[in-house]
Amino acid sequence: MRKTSRALLAALCLAGPTTARAADLDYDFLRGPDYDPPVAVTAIDWSGVYVGGHGGYSSAALGFQRSYQPLIIQQTHNSTAESDFGASNLLTSKPRRVGDVSFGGYAGYNVQFDDVVLGIEVDYTSFGRSGSSSDGISRFKTNSLGYLETVSLNGASSTKINDFGTIRARAGYAFGNLLPYVTGGFAIGRARIADGVFIEDSGYNATTYNANQALTVGKPAYVENFGYRAGTFSQTDPTTGVPYSTYVSKSKTKTVGGVALGGGLEYAITPSILLRAEYQYVLFNDFDGHRANLNTVRGGAAVKF
């Protein structure tokens, strides 16, 4: 019995220090370093007012097909040149395309609904390029009055697009910092036009002239004529006469309206600094027989408040 008690006491003495040491062990190293949650990215709020500037390249298609019509009608109305020849529709200058650097500014206001962004924007673009075209034609035939008539036209026309502005609705869908969008609205511009036409309209009584040419005896009859300079017309040979040449022209600055369509991408570097790339198409209404449309590719930067 005494031997058993000593053995149990020795076992307890040995176990005591071991149990204490185990309790003192720190197992924190098994959990690894403290957990750091990811930093939350601040969401961009596209709502608000913004103001910026843009620069790029504009290409203008200019048409002149009916630019001479008012000038020619002014001289040929109520005449056989118009009724028999349709003189006002004879000149058809070819269109021209011109391009150059353009620049300006823009401002707008956005409202955001979840990821949908709606807004309105106005912009101004300075362009200042011009294009010109010319045409000439001559026609002759025996008109409805029996005169052998000749109509000759030579014209030149030019259009200069000084500048233009637009007011457009804007709709986009936000992907965080990126906003693709489309726009549509109205455009207004200033255009300088200049048109000029040289007009010759002359004729003579071909029946009388031919009869005179067939004479072998007797005095030739007077050959009725119009549109020749005095003192140059031969009674027996009106073909030697020199026709009058009339020049008519106009030059003025026009304010013209139209429509504007486009689209682009906007990127927010910060909640208040925005960059964009944009395409814009502007189609103006016809003005005094002139036509114009513009395609513009540009980049811009804005500050949002």
Short mmCIF file of C-alpha atoms in Angstrom, two decimals:
data_model
loop_
_atom_site.label_atom_id
_atom_site.label_comp_id
_atom_site.label_asym_id
_atom_site.label_seq_id
_atom_site.Cartn_x
_atom_site.Cartn_y
_atom_site.Cartn_z
CA MET A 1 0.00 0.00 0.00
CA ARG A 2 2.81 2.35 0.84
CA LYS A 3 4.46 1.55 -2.52
CA THR A 4 1.25 2.33 -4.44
CA SER A 5 0.86 5.74 -2.74
CA ARG A 6 4.42 6.71 -3.61
CA ALA A 7 3.91 5.79 -7.28
CA LEU A 8 0.71 7.89 -7.53
CA LEU A 9 2.35 10.90 -5.86
CA ALA A 10 5.30 10.74 -8.27
CA ALA A 11 2.92 10.66 -11.28
CA LEU A 12 1.06 13.73 -10.07
CA CYS A 13 4.29 15.64 -9.58
CA LEU A 14 5.41 14.87 -13.11
CA ALA A 15 2.03 15.79 -14.70
CA GLY A 16 1.65 19.12 -12.91
CA PRO A 17 4.39 21.15 -14.62
CA THR A 18 3.52 19.65 -18.03
CA THR A 19 -0.15 20.70 -17.74
CA ALA A 20 0.84 24.23 -16.74
CA ARG A 21 3.22 24.55 -19.69
CA ALA A 22 0.53 23.39 -22.13
CA ALA A 23 -1.89 25.98 -20.76
CA ASP A 24 0.72 28.71 -21.31
CA LEU A 25 1.19 27.89 -25.03
CA ASP A 26 -0.05 30.63 -27.49
CA TYR A 27 -1.62 29.18 -30.61
CA ASP A 28 -2.37 32.64 -32.24
CA PHE A 29 0.33 32.04 -34.87
CA LEU A 30 -1.87 29.29 -36.32
CA ARG A 31 -4.53 31.92 -37.29
CA GLY A 32 -2.12 33.90 -39.49
CA PRO A 33 -2.02 37.75 -39.70
CA ASP A 34 -5.04 39.90 -38.88
CA TYR A 35 -7.68 39.96 -41.77
CA ASP A 36 -7.87 43.23 -43.73
CA PRO A 37 -11.17 43.75 -45.67
CA PRO A 38 -10.87 45.20 -49.22
CA VAL A 39 -11.03 48.97 -49.49
CA ALA A 40 -14.44 50.06 -50.79
CA VAL A 41 -14.35 51.92 -54.15
CA THR A 42 -16.18 55.22 -54.07
CA ALA A 43 -19.14 55.13 -56.50
CA ILE A 44 -19.23 57.92 -59.11
CA ASP A 45 -22.30 60.12 -58.96
CA TRP A 46 -22.88 61.46 -62.48
CA SER A 47 -25.58 63.89 -61.34
CA GLY A 48 -24.84 67.59 -61.42
CA VAL A 49 -23.67 70.49 -63.57
CA TYR A 50 -20.53 70.22 -65.71
CA VAL A 51 -18.58 72.67 -67.91
CA GLY A 52 -15.77 71.82 -70.33
CA GLY A 53 -13.96 72.39 -73.61
CA HIS A 54 -13.48 70.26 -76.72
CA GLY A 55 -11.31 70.07 -79.83
CA GLY A 56 -11.22 67.80 -82.86
CA TYR A 57 -11.77 67.60 -86.62
CA SER A 58 -14.87 68.57 -88.61
CA SER A 59 -15.68 67.61 -92.19
CA ALA A 60 -18.37 69.61 -94.03
CA ALA A 61 -20.25 68.43 -97.14
CA LEU A 62 -21.49 71.49 -99.07
CA GLY A 63 -24.12 71.43 -101.82
CA PHE A 64 -24.86 74.17 -104.41
CA GLN A 65 -27.39 72.55 -106.74
CA ARG A 66 -30.06 75.26 -106.42
CA SER A 67 -27.92 78.19 -105.31
CA TYR A 68 -28.14 79.98 -108.69
CA GLN A 69 -31.88 79.59 -109.15
CA PRO A 70 -33.06 82.81 -107.43
CA LEU A 71 -30.52 84.92 -109.33
CA ILE A 72 -31.39 83.49 -112.74
CA ILE A 73 -35.16 83.74 -112.22
CA GLN A 74 -34.65 87.37 -111.24
CA GLN A 75 -33.41 88.02 -114.83
CA THR A 76 -35.32 85.48 -116.90
CA HIS A 77 -38.84 85.39 -115.41
CA ASN A 78 -41.62 85.90 -117.99
CA SER A 79 -39.18 85.17 -120.81
CA THR A 80 -38.65 82.32 -123.26
CA ALA A 81 -35.30 81.67 -121.57
CA GLU A 82 -37.28 80.38 -118.59
CA SER A 83 -40.43 79.05 -120.25
CA ASP A 84 -38.67 77.30 -123.17
CA PHE A 85 -35.20 76.56 -121.75
CA GLY A 86 -35.84 76.31 -117.99
CA ALA A 87 -32.80 78.53 -117.51
CA SER A 88 -33.01 78.63 -113.71
CA ASN A 89 -32.45 74.86 -113.52
CA LEU A 90 -29.59 74.57 -116.04
CA LEU A 91 -26.64 75.18 -113.67
CA THR A 92 -25.87 72.29 -111.30
CA SER A 93 -22.55 72.84 -109.52
CA LYS A 94 -21.02 69.75 -107.99
CA PRO A 95 -20.88 69.43 -104.19
CA ARG A 96 -17.65 69.98 -102.29
CA ARG A 97 -16.23 68.57 -99.03
CA VAL A 98 -13.90 70.57 -96.79
CA GLY A 99 -12.41 69.76 -93.40
CA ASP A 100 -10.31 71.34 -90.69
CA VAL A 101 -9.65 71.53 -86.96
CA SER A 102 -12.63 72.66 -84.88
CA PHE A 103 -12.87 73.63 -81.22
CA GLY A 104 -15.26 75.04 -78.65
CA GLY A 105 -16.93 74.47 -75.32
CA TYR A 106 -19.87 72.68 -73.73
CA ALA A 107 -21.97 72.62 -70.58
CA GLY A 108 -24.71 70.40 -69.28
CA TYR A 109 -26.69 68.93 -66.42
CA ASN A 110 -27.16 65.23 -65.56
CA VAL A 111 -29.59 63.34 -63.34
CA GLN A 112 -28.80 59.73 -62.37
CA PHE A 113 -31.39 57.01 -61.71
CA ASP A 114 -29.50 53.91 -60.53
CA ASP A 115 -27.19 53.27 -63.50
CA VAL A 116 -29.21 55.30 -66.02
CA VAL A 117 -27.99 58.86 -66.61
CA LEU A 118 -30.21 61.44 -68.32
CA GLY A 119 -29.32 65.03 -69.07
CA ILE A 120 -29.31 68.05 -71.34
CA GLU A 121 -26.27 69.64 -72.98
CA VAL A 122 -25.41 72.73 -75.03
CA ASP A 123 -22.23 73.21 -77.04
CA TYR A 124 -20.50 75.70 -79.34
CA THR A 125 -18.05 74.85 -82.15
CA SER A 126 -15.88 77.23 -84.18
CA PHE A 127 -15.09 75.95 -87.71
CA GLY A 128 -14.52 78.75 -90.27
CA ARG A 129 -13.97 76.73 -93.45
CA SER A 130 -15.42 77.43 -96.91
CA GLY A 131 -15.90 75.54 -100.15
CA SER A 132 -16.81 76.69 -103.66
CA SER A 133 -18.00 75.26 -106.96
CA SER A 134 -18.77 76.55 -110.47
CA ASP A 135 -20.62 75.54 -113.62
CA GLY A 136 -21.27 76.79 -117.14
CA ILE A 137 -23.65 75.83 -119.92
CA SER A 138 -24.94 77.11 -123.28
CA ARG A 139 -28.12 76.06 -125.10
CA PHE A 140 -29.76 77.20 -128.34
CA LYS A 141 -32.92 76.31 -130.24
CA THR A 142 -35.86 77.88 -132.07
CA ASN A 143 -38.14 79.06 -129.31
CA SER A 144 -41.94 79.22 -129.19
CA LEU A 145 -41.90 82.70 -130.82
CA GLY A 146 -39.93 81.50 -133.83
CA TYR A 147 -36.63 83.07 -132.76
CA LEU A 148 -33.38 81.17 -132.82
CA GLU A 149 -32.45 81.82 -129.19
CA THR A 150 -29.18 81.20 -127.34
CA VAL A 151 -28.96 81.08 -123.54
CA SER A 152 -25.51 80.98 -121.93
CA LEU A 153 -24.90 80.79 -118.18
CA ASN A 154 -21.69 80.80 -116.12
CA GLY A 155 -21.92 80.73 -112.34
CA ALA A 156 -19.81 80.38 -109.19
CA SER A 157 -21.00 79.71 -105.66
CA SER A 158 -19.40 79.39 -102.22
CA THR A 159 -20.42 78.54 -98.67
CA LYS A 160 -18.49 79.22 -95.48
CA ILE A 161 -19.58 77.63 -92.19
CA ASN A 162 -18.41 80.10 -89.56
CA ASP A 163 -19.57 78.31 -86.43
CA PHE A 164 -22.48 76.35 -84.98
CA GLY A 165 -24.04 75.29 -81.71
CA THR A 166 -26.42 72.61 -80.51
CA ILE A 167 -28.84 71.89 -77.69
CA ARG A 168 -29.31 68.16 -77.15
CA ALA A 169 -30.86 65.62 -74.82
CA ARG A 170 -28.41 63.01 -73.51
CA ALA A 171 -28.95 59.45 -72.27
CA GLY A 172 -26.33 57.02 -70.99
CA TYR A 173 -25.72 53.94 -68.86
CA ALA A 174 -23.04 54.08 -66.18
CA PHE A 175 -20.54 51.27 -65.71
CA GLY A 176 -18.81 52.68 -62.65
CA ASN A 177 -16.43 55.35 -63.96
CA LEU A 178 -17.38 54.77 -67.61
CA LEU A 179 -20.46 56.33 -69.23
CA PRO A 180 -21.38 55.49 -72.84
CA TYR A 181 -24.11 57.83 -74.12
CA VAL A 182 -26.14 58.99 -77.12
CA THR A 183 -27.42 62.49 -77.88
CA GLY A 184 -29.99 64.14 -80.13
CA GLY A 185 -31.43 67.61 -80.54
CA PHE A 186 -31.33 70.84 -82.52
CA ALA A 187 -28.50 72.77 -84.19
CA ILE A 188 -28.08 76.39 -85.24
CA GLY A 189 -25.22 77.82 -87.27
CA ARG A 190 -23.89 80.86 -89.14
CA ALA A 191 -23.05 80.48 -92.83
CA ARG A 192 -21.65 83.02 -95.28
CA ILE A 193 -22.88 82.47 -98.84
CA ALA A 194 -21.80 84.13 -102.12
CA ASP A 195 -23.32 83.43 -105.54
CA GLY A 196 -22.82 85.04 -108.94
CA VAL A 197 -23.99 84.30 -112.50
CA PHE A 198 -23.15 85.74 -115.94
CA ILE A 199 -26.28 85.51 -118.10
CA GLU A 200 -26.49 85.90 -121.90
CA ASP A 201 -29.87 85.59 -123.61
CA SER A 202 -30.10 86.60 -127.29
CA GLY A 203 -32.04 85.59 -130.37
CA TYR A 204 -33.19 86.59 -133.83
CA ASN A 205 -35.99 85.74 -136.27
CA ALA A 206 -34.56 82.73 -138.02
CA THR A 207 -37.31 82.65 -140.71
CA THR A 208 -36.55 86.18 -141.89
CA TYR A 209 -32.83 85.59 -141.69
CA ASN A 210 -33.04 82.43 -143.81
CA ALA A 211 -35.25 84.22 -146.36
CA ASN A 212 -32.69 87.01 -146.64
CA GLN A 213 -29.95 84.49 -147.17
CA ALA A 214 -31.92 83.00 -150.09
CA LEU A 215 -32.42 86.37 -151.84
CA THR A 216 -30.82 86.85 -155.28
CA VAL A 217 -32.47 90.23 -156.01
CA GLY A 218 -34.15 92.87 -153.90
CA LYS A 219 -33.48 94.36 -150.47
CA PRO A 220 -33.22 92.09 -147.40
CA ALA A 221 -35.93 92.47 -144.82
CA TYR A 222 -35.12 93.65 -141.29
CA VAL A 223 -34.27 90.72 -139.03
CA GLU A 224 -35.90 91.16 -135.61
CA ASN A 225 -33.56 90.40 -132.72
CA PHE A 226 -33.07 90.85 -129.00
CA GLY A 227 -30.25 90.66 -126.51
CA TYR A 228 -27.49 92.15 -128.70
CA ARG A 229 -25.34 95.20 -128.09
CA ALA A 230 -26.31 98.23 -130.15
CA GLY A 231 -24.15 98.91 -133.20
CA THR A 232 -22.87 95.38 -133.53
CA PHE A 233 -25.86 93.77 -135.20
CA SER A 234 -25.83 93.24 -138.94
CA GLN A 235 -29.22 93.41 -140.62
CA THR A 236 -28.35 90.60 -142.97
CA ASP A 237 -26.24 88.53 -140.59
CA PRO A 238 -27.31 88.66 -136.92
CA THR A 239 -24.83 85.89 -136.09
CA THR A 240 -22.11 88.57 -136.08
CA GLY A 241 -23.82 90.39 -133.20
CA VAL A 242 -22.30 90.32 -129.71
CA PRO A 243 -24.84 89.36 -126.99
CA TYR A 244 -25.28 91.41 -123.87
CA SER A 245 -23.82 89.82 -120.73
CA THR A 246 -25.59 90.50 -117.43
CA TYR A 247 -23.97 89.70 -114.09
CA VAL A 248 -26.11 89.17 -111.00
CA SER A 249 -24.83 88.24 -107.55
CA LYS A 250 -25.61 88.07 -103.85
CA SER A 251 -23.52 87.73 -100.70
CA LYS A 252 -24.80 87.52 -97.13
CA THR A 253 -24.52 85.78 -93.77
CA LYS A 254 -27.34 83.41 -92.92
CA THR A 255 -28.48 81.96 -89.60
CA VAL A 256 -29.56 78.39 -90.30
CA GLY A 257 -31.21 75.66 -88.24
CA GLY A 258 -31.01 71.89 -88.32
CA VAL A 259 -30.71 68.72 -86.29
CA ALA A 260 -27.83 67.16 -84.35
CA LEU A 261 -27.19 63.51 -83.47
CA GLY A 262 -24.24 61.79 -81.86
CA GLY A 263 -22.74 59.55 -79.23
CA GLY A 264 -19.65 59.07 -77.14
CA LEU A 265 -17.83 57.73 -74.10
CA GLU A 266 -17.16 59.66 -70.92
CA TYR A 267 -14.70 58.61 -68.22
CA ALA A 268 -14.51 60.01 -64.69
CA ILE A 269 -10.89 60.32 -63.56
CA THR A 270 -12.20 61.63 -60.26
CA PRO A 271 -15.74 62.41 -59.12
CA SER A 272 -15.28 65.94 -60.51
CA ILE A 273 -12.95 65.56 -63.54
CA LEU A 274 -14.42 64.02 -66.70
CA LEU A 275 -12.81 63.08 -70.04
CA ARG A 276 -14.76 62.26 -73.21
CA ALA A 277 -14.49 61.11 -76.82
CA GLU A 278 -17.45 62.01 -79.02
CA TYR A 279 -18.87 61.88 -82.55
CA GLN A 280 -21.44 64.45 -83.72
CA TYR A 281 -23.47 64.77 -86.94
CA VAL A 282 -25.19 68.05 -87.85
CA LEU A 283 -27.58 68.45 -90.80
CA PHE A 284 -28.70 71.99 -91.64
CA ASN A 285 -31.89 72.90 -93.47
CA ASP A 286 -31.47 74.22 -97.03
CA PHE A 287 -30.66 77.96 -97.13
CA ASP A 288 -30.94 80.01 -100.35
CA GLY A 289 -30.34 76.88 -102.42
CA HIS A 290 -27.29 75.84 -100.38
CA ARG A 291 -26.98 72.66 -98.34
CA ALA A 292 -24.55 71.65 -95.59
CA ASN A 293 -23.91 68.82 -93.15
CA LEU A 294 -20.99 68.27 -90.78
CA ASN A 295 -19.32 65.24 -89.23
CA THR A 296 -17.19 65.98 -86.17
CA VAL A 297 -14.89 63.73 -84.13
CA ARG A 298 -13.53 65.33 -80.98
CA GLY A 299 -12.22 64.91 -77.48
CA GLY A 300 -13.06 66.96 -74.41
CA ALA A 301 -12.50 67.51 -70.70
CA ALA A 302 -14.90 68.92 -68.13
CA VAL A 303 -15.24 69.79 -64.46
CA LYS A 304 -18.39 68.58 -62.67
CA PHE A 305 -19.74 70.58 -59.77
#
